[in-house]
């Protein structure tokens, strides 16, 4: 069992549909009213049925007051990290510190290339993520003097000015499944953000994947607990069934088990159904927190 002791939080994973354009905005507002902590949007810039994720995030930020906002995950091959750093810092300042960054190495390479991106081999994509995180953090480091010069394999800056600094330390979460990316996550990321549906053995995959992150973190001189474990969830609220196929009480018990056994602290529901988001925020989240607190106290 691995319980990193982190406080639990809950979010939504909304599809950024282009038609009708206000639909994902309304779901973000529903998420906030339901008491959820974060609203996130997938990012596929080559998908013409979707709105641009960053534009949508900015619009949602202006319509909401409390909820945190993130891409889940941003397609790094089509979002240059230096520009992304300034965009994230700017939105974070405008929202009073409500922005998080979820980034991915890229998956649908035909679509990425069609939009002008560079096709990368798996090992290259991992190295590109590592370089991008360094670029982003160093541009935010306004306490360091002098312009930023980086000669990287994928990203180069020749005297870029630092700043603006974000309103708070924006956490960078990496979507990762394979060993190289998991090790990179352990070395440099603030959080790990996979989707339960893509884990080969379901929740049972989390143990071995956590170990890879933990070992890489320790080797880099970091505490394994410094890497938050997030998880995108999908399921149905029904009268009974298997994993995430029951009533809100069943969901809460299963989420508490994921927290206590595998150290997951951020639970993000992929749903475009307002009823699901309300159940998740109003019923599942408080019950799951209560169960985890009780078990930890015991």
GROMACS .gro file of C-alpha atoms in nm:
model
  298
    1UNK     CA    1   0.000   0.000   0.000
    2UNK     CA    2   0.116   0.352  -0.083
    3UNK     CA    3  -0.063   0.644   0.076
    4UNK     CA    4   0.131   0.967   0.025
    5UNK     CA    5  -0.096   1.147   0.269
    6UNK     CA    6  -0.210   1.416   0.028
    7UNK     CA    7  -0.541   1.594   0.069
    8UNK     CA    8  -0.798   1.468  -0.180
    9UNK     CA    9  -0.940   1.694  -0.448
   10UNK     CA   10  -1.190   1.640  -0.729
   11UNK     CA   11  -1.232   1.774  -1.079
   12UNK     CA   12  -1.408   1.740  -1.413
   13UNK     CA   13  -1.276   1.648  -1.758
   14UNK     CA   14  -1.495   1.822  -2.017
   15UNK     CA   15  -1.498   1.777  -2.395
   16UNK     CA   16  -1.424   2.114  -2.563
   17UNK     CA   17  -1.691   2.075  -2.832
   18UNK     CA   18  -1.723   2.353  -3.088
   19UNK     CA   19  -2.100   2.310  -3.133
   20UNK     CA   20  -2.271   2.451  -2.940
   21UNK     CA   21  -1.979   2.667  -2.826
   22UNK     CA   22  -2.125   2.745  -2.483
   23UNK     CA   23  -2.176   2.378  -2.390
   24UNK     CA   24  -1.832   2.321  -2.229
   25UNK     CA   25  -1.857   2.662  -2.061
   26UNK     CA   26  -2.186   2.563  -1.898
   27UNK     CA   27  -2.028   2.236  -1.780
   28UNK     CA   28  -1.742   2.435  -1.625
   29UNK     CA   29  -1.996   2.648  -1.440
   30UNK     CA   30  -2.176   2.332  -1.330
   31UNK     CA   31  -1.844   2.196  -1.202
   32UNK     CA   32  -1.786   2.508  -0.995
   33UNK     CA   33  -2.138   2.507  -0.852
   34UNK     CA   34  -2.098   2.137  -0.765
   35UNK     CA   35  -1.801   2.224  -0.546
   36UNK     CA   36  -1.539   2.060  -0.767
   37UNK     CA   37  -1.184   2.190  -0.736
   38UNK     CA   38  -1.077   2.184  -1.100
   39UNK     CA   39  -1.220   2.183  -1.451
   40UNK     CA   40  -1.002   2.046  -1.730
   41UNK     CA   41  -1.027   2.008  -2.107
   42UNK     CA   42  -0.864   1.769  -2.350
   43UNK     CA   43  -0.639   1.929  -2.612
   44UNK     CA   44  -0.643   1.811  -2.972
   45UNK     CA   45  -0.567   2.115  -3.189
   46UNK     CA   46  -0.600   1.905  -3.506
   47UNK     CA   47  -0.961   1.813  -3.418
   48UNK     CA   48  -1.189   2.055  -3.604
   49UNK     CA   49  -1.492   1.949  -3.397
   50UNK     CA   50  -1.325   2.098  -3.087
   51UNK     CA   51  -1.265   2.456  -2.981
   52UNK     CA   52  -0.910   2.563  -2.909
   53UNK     CA   53  -0.844   2.449  -2.556
   54UNK     CA   54  -0.640   2.747  -2.437
   55UNK     CA   55  -0.893   2.995  -2.572
   56UNK     CA   56  -1.169   2.801  -2.398
   57UNK     CA   57  -0.971   2.791  -2.072
   58UNK     CA   58  -0.930   3.169  -2.086
   59UNK     CA   59  -1.301   3.224  -2.148
   60UNK     CA   60  -1.395   2.985  -1.867
   61UNK     CA   61  -1.151   3.162  -1.635
   62UNK     CA   62  -1.339   3.486  -1.691
   63UNK     CA   63  -1.676   3.322  -1.627
   64UNK     CA   64  -1.576   3.144  -1.304
   65UNK     CA   65  -1.458   3.265  -0.965
   66UNK     CA   66  -1.305   2.980  -0.767
   67UNK     CA   67  -1.240   2.665  -0.966
   68UNK     CA   68  -0.891   2.581  -1.095
   69UNK     CA   69  -0.842   2.535  -1.470
   70UNK     CA   70  -0.615   2.303  -1.668
   71UNK     CA   71  -0.553   2.135  -2.001
   72UNK     CA   72  -0.577   1.757  -1.976
   73UNK     CA   73  -0.329   1.725  -2.133
   74UNK     CA   74  -0.195   2.002  -2.360
   75UNK     CA   75  -0.044   1.877  -2.684
   76UNK     CA   76   0.314   1.994  -2.643
   77UNK     CA   77   0.423   1.938  -3.007
   78UNK     CA   78   0.175   2.207  -3.113
   79UNK     CA   79   0.224   2.445  -2.820
   80UNK     CA   80   0.578   2.590  -2.807
   81UNK     CA   81   0.683   2.587  -2.441
   82UNK     CA   82   0.815   2.944  -2.433
   83UNK     CA   83   0.481   3.079  -2.556
   84UNK     CA   84   0.295   2.836  -2.329
   85UNK     CA   85   0.493   2.963  -2.029
   86UNK     CA   86   0.388   3.321  -2.092
   87UNK     CA   87   0.027   3.222  -2.162
   88UNK     CA   88   0.004   3.017  -1.842
   89UNK     CA   89   0.166   3.284  -1.627
   90UNK     CA   90  -0.059   3.553  -1.773
   91UNK     CA   91  -0.378   3.354  -1.714
   92UNK     CA   92  -0.260   3.261  -1.366
   93UNK     CA   93  -0.209   3.627  -1.278
   94UNK     CA   94  -0.546   3.723  -1.423
   95UNK     CA   95  -0.724   3.452  -1.222
   96UNK     CA   96  -0.537   3.504  -0.896
   97UNK     CA   97  -0.355   3.171  -0.914
   98UNK     CA   98  -0.611   2.927  -1.057
   99UNK     CA   99  -0.409   2.772  -1.343
  100UNK     CA  100  -0.247   2.429  -1.357
  101UNK     CA  101  -0.054   2.277  -1.648
  102UNK     CA  102  -0.114   1.927  -1.773
  103UNK     CA  103   0.113   1.843  -2.065
  104UNK     CA  104   0.163   1.543  -2.290
  105UNK     CA  105   0.426   1.432  -2.537
  106UNK     CA  106   0.178   1.391  -2.822
  107UNK     CA  107  -0.001   1.081  -2.942
  108UNK     CA  108  -0.189   1.137  -3.268
  109UNK     CA  109   0.110   1.215  -3.482
  110UNK     CA  110  -0.068   1.224  -3.818
  111UNK     CA  111  -0.290   1.502  -3.686
  112UNK     CA  112   0.006   1.681  -3.529
  113UNK     CA  113   0.201   1.672  -3.856
  114UNK     CA  114  -0.106   1.787  -4.049
  115UNK     CA  115  -0.109   2.100  -3.830
  116UNK     CA  116   0.258   2.173  -3.893
  117UNK     CA  117   0.410   1.987  -3.599
  118UNK     CA  118   0.718   1.765  -3.612
  119UNK     CA  119   0.677   1.388  -3.593
  120UNK     CA  120   0.889   1.247  -3.310
  121UNK     CA  121   0.993   0.897  -3.219
  122UNK     CA  122   0.894   0.785  -2.866
  123UNK     CA  123   1.237   0.849  -2.713
  124UNK     CA  124   1.254   1.190  -2.880
  125UNK     CA  125   0.910   1.283  -2.750
  126UNK     CA  126   1.019   1.207  -2.394
  127UNK     CA  127   1.330   1.421  -2.425
  128UNK     CA  128   1.122   1.701  -2.578
  129UNK     CA  129   0.892   1.702  -2.273
  130UNK     CA  130   1.193   1.727  -2.043
  131UNK     CA  131   1.331   2.022  -2.237
  132UNK     CA  132   0.990   2.191  -2.245
  133UNK     CA  133   0.945   2.173  -1.869
  134UNK     CA  134   1.288   2.330  -1.823
  135UNK     CA  135   1.204   2.612  -2.067
  136UNK     CA  136   0.874   2.685  -1.893
  137UNK     CA  137   1.014   2.691  -1.542
  138UNK     CA  138   1.319   2.895  -1.634
  139UNK     CA  139   1.106   3.159  -1.809
  140UNK     CA  140   0.897   3.186  -1.492
  141UNK     CA  141   1.213   3.229  -1.279
  142UNK     CA  142   1.214   3.609  -1.268
  143UNK     CA  143   1.436   3.603  -0.960
  144UNK     CA  144   1.723   3.487  -1.180
  145UNK     CA  145   1.920   3.753  -1.366
  146UNK     CA  146   1.988   3.789  -1.733
  147UNK     CA  147   1.810   3.671  -2.047
  148UNK     CA  148   1.746   3.302  -2.102
  149UNK     CA  149   1.969   3.112  -2.342
  150UNK     CA  150   1.901   2.745  -2.411
  151UNK     CA  151   2.050   2.533  -2.687
  152UNK     CA  152   1.835   2.223  -2.677
  153UNK     CA  153   1.774   1.933  -2.907
  154UNK     CA  154   1.415   2.048  -2.965
  155UNK     CA  155   1.382   2.397  -2.816
  156UNK     CA  156   1.628   2.682  -2.828
  157UNK     CA  157   1.605   3.030  -2.679
  158UNK     CA  158   1.858   3.295  -2.771
  159UNK     CA  159   1.822   3.569  -2.513
  160UNK     CA  160   1.454   3.549  -2.421
  161UNK     CA  161   1.350   3.780  -2.140
  162UNK     CA  162   1.213   3.609  -1.830
  163UNK     CA  163   0.861   3.663  -1.702
  164UNK     CA  164   0.598   3.736  -1.624
  165UNK     CA  165   0.606   3.525  -1.311
  166UNK     CA  166   0.281   3.340  -1.237
  167UNK     CA  167   0.070   3.436  -0.936
  168UNK     CA  168   0.157   3.105  -0.770
  169UNK     CA  169   0.384   2.811  -0.840
  170UNK     CA  170   0.191   2.651  -1.125
  171UNK     CA  171   0.208   2.272  -1.089
  172UNK     CA  172   0.311   2.083  -1.402
  173UNK     CA  173   0.143   1.744  -1.441
  174UNK     CA  174   0.264   1.498  -1.705
  175UNK     CA  175   0.047   1.243  -1.881
  176UNK     CA  176   0.260   0.926  -1.877
  177UNK     CA  177   0.222   0.551  -1.925
  178UNK     CA  178   0.548   0.405  -2.054
  179UNK     CA  179   0.865   0.356  -1.846
  180UNK     CA  180   1.070   0.640  -1.995
  181UNK     CA  181   0.795   0.894  -1.942
  182UNK     CA  182   0.719   0.762  -1.594
  183UNK     CA  183   1.084   0.804  -1.498
  184UNK     CA  184   1.083   1.157  -1.640
  185UNK     CA  185   0.773   1.231  -1.434
  186UNK     CA  186   0.952   1.116  -1.120
  187UNK     CA  187   1.255   1.331  -1.196
  188UNK     CA  188   1.090   1.662  -1.284
  189UNK     CA  189   0.709   1.674  -1.259
  190UNK     CA  190   0.480   1.804  -0.989
  191UNK     CA  191   0.217   1.545  -1.075
  192UNK     CA  192   0.137   1.233  -1.274
  193UNK     CA  193  -0.184   1.242  -1.479
  194UNK     CA  194  -0.293   0.914  -1.646
  195UNK     CA  195  -0.644   0.797  -1.738
  196UNK     CA  196  -0.779   0.487  -1.570
  197UNK     CA  197  -0.924   0.354  -1.895
  198UNK     CA  198  -0.577   0.343  -2.054
  199UNK     CA  199  -0.405   0.152  -1.773
  200UNK     CA  200  -0.341  -0.200  -1.905
  201UNK     CA  201  -0.455  -0.377  -1.589
  202UNK     CA  202  -0.682  -0.111  -1.445
  203UNK     CA  203  -0.604   0.004  -1.090
  204UNK     CA  204  -0.365  -0.289  -1.047
  205UNK     CA  205  -0.128  -0.111  -1.289
  206UNK     CA  206  -0.086   0.180  -1.050
  207UNK     CA  207   0.140  -0.003  -0.805
  208UNK     CA  208   0.422  -0.084  -1.047
  209UNK     CA  209   0.389   0.252  -1.224
  210UNK     CA  210   0.408   0.435  -0.892
  211UNK     CA  211   0.726   0.242  -0.811
  212UNK     CA  212   0.892   0.362  -1.132
  213UNK     CA  213   0.803   0.722  -1.051
  214UNK     CA  214   0.917   0.685  -0.689
  215UNK     CA  215   1.250   0.528  -0.783
  216UNK     CA  216   1.323   0.802  -1.036
  217UNK     CA  217   1.226   1.071  -0.787
  218UNK     CA  218   1.454   0.926  -0.518
  219UNK     CA  219   1.742   0.895  -0.765
  220UNK     CA  220   1.697   1.264  -0.849
  221UNK     CA  221   1.709   1.359  -0.481
  222UNK     CA  222   1.336   1.421  -0.454
  223UNK     CA  223   1.081   1.287  -0.210
  224UNK     CA  224   0.845   1.051  -0.397
  225UNK     CA  225   0.553   1.220  -0.221
  226UNK     CA  226   0.645   1.547  -0.395
  227UNK     CA  227   0.487   1.401  -0.711
  228UNK     CA  228   0.109   1.413  -0.680
  229UNK     CA  229  -0.086   1.124  -0.831
  230UNK     CA  230  -0.391   1.228  -1.034
  231UNK     CA  231  -0.632   1.003  -1.220
  232UNK     CA  232  -0.889   1.064  -1.492
  233UNK     CA  233  -1.197   0.852  -1.422
  234UNK     CA  234  -1.497   0.743  -1.625
  235UNK     CA  235  -1.794   0.531  -1.525
  236UNK     CA  236  -2.168   0.530  -1.460
  237UNK     CA  237  -2.389   0.606  -1.167
  238UNK     CA  238  -2.616   0.301  -1.151
  239UNK     CA  239  -2.783   0.074  -0.897
  240UNK     CA  240  -2.483  -0.157  -0.880
  241UNK     CA  241  -2.195  -0.310  -1.072
  242UNK     CA  242  -1.820  -0.315  -1.090
  243UNK     CA  243  -1.556  -0.047  -1.064
  244UNK     CA  244  -1.717   0.298  -1.090
  245UNK     CA  245  -2.045   0.134  -1.191
  246UNK     CA  246  -2.258   0.195  -0.883
  247UNK     CA  247  -2.424   0.454  -0.665
  248UNK     CA  248  -2.235   0.754  -0.520
  249UNK     CA  249  -2.157   0.559  -0.203
  250UNK     CA  250  -1.998   0.281  -0.408
  251UNK     CA  251  -1.793   0.537  -0.598
  252UNK     CA  252  -1.676   0.700  -0.276
  253UNK     CA  253  -1.560   0.368  -0.130
  254UNK     CA  254  -1.371   0.276  -0.448
  255UNK     CA  255  -1.209   0.621  -0.470
  256UNK     CA  256  -1.105   0.600  -0.106
  257UNK     CA  257  -0.945   0.264  -0.181
  258UNK     CA  258  -0.752   0.416  -0.475
  259UNK     CA  259  -0.628   0.691  -0.244
  260UNK     CA  260  -0.521   0.461   0.038
  261UNK     CA  261  -0.376   0.178  -0.171
  262UNK     CA  262  -0.220   0.368  -0.461
  263UNK     CA  263  -0.172   0.724  -0.334
  264UNK     CA  264  -0.407   0.891  -0.580
  265UNK     CA  265  -0.517   1.229  -0.448
  266UNK     CA  266  -0.669   1.402  -0.752
  267UNK     CA  267  -0.978   1.241  -0.907
  268UNK     CA  268  -1.103   1.390  -1.234
  269UNK     CA  269  -1.433   1.272  -1.380
  270UNK     CA  270  -1.460   1.255  -1.759
  271UNK     CA  271  -1.824   1.337  -1.823
  272UNK     CA  272  -2.031   1.588  -2.016
  273UNK     CA  273  -2.344   1.508  -1.814
  274UNK     CA  274  -2.434   1.780  -1.560
  275UNK     CA  275  -2.606   1.520  -1.340
  276UNK     CA  276  -2.283   1.319  -1.316
  277UNK     CA  277  -2.082   1.626  -1.222
  278UNK     CA  278  -2.332   1.722  -0.953
  279UNK     CA  279  -2.330   1.373  -0.801
  280UNK     CA  280  -1.950   1.365  -0.812
  281UNK     CA  281  -1.913   1.701  -0.643
  282UNK     CA  282  -2.200   1.698  -0.396
  283UNK     CA  283  -2.208   1.331  -0.292
  284UNK     CA  284  -1.898   1.136  -0.396
  285UNK     CA  285  -1.630   1.389  -0.302
  286UNK     CA  286  -1.733   1.461   0.059
  287UNK     CA  287  -1.797   1.094   0.133
  288UNK     CA  288  -1.462   0.985  -0.013
  289UNK     CA  289  -1.278   1.252   0.188
  290UNK     CA  290  -1.455   1.136   0.503
  291UNK     CA  291  -1.363   0.772   0.444
  292UNK     CA  292  -0.996   0.854   0.383
  293UNK     CA  293  -0.973   1.081   0.687
  294UNK     CA  294  -1.129   0.814   0.907
  295UNK     CA  295  -0.891   0.544   0.783
  296UNK     CA  296  -0.587   0.767   0.823
  297UNK     CA  297  -0.690   0.861   1.175
  298UNK     CA  298  -0.722   0.494   1.267
   0.00000   0.00000   0.00000
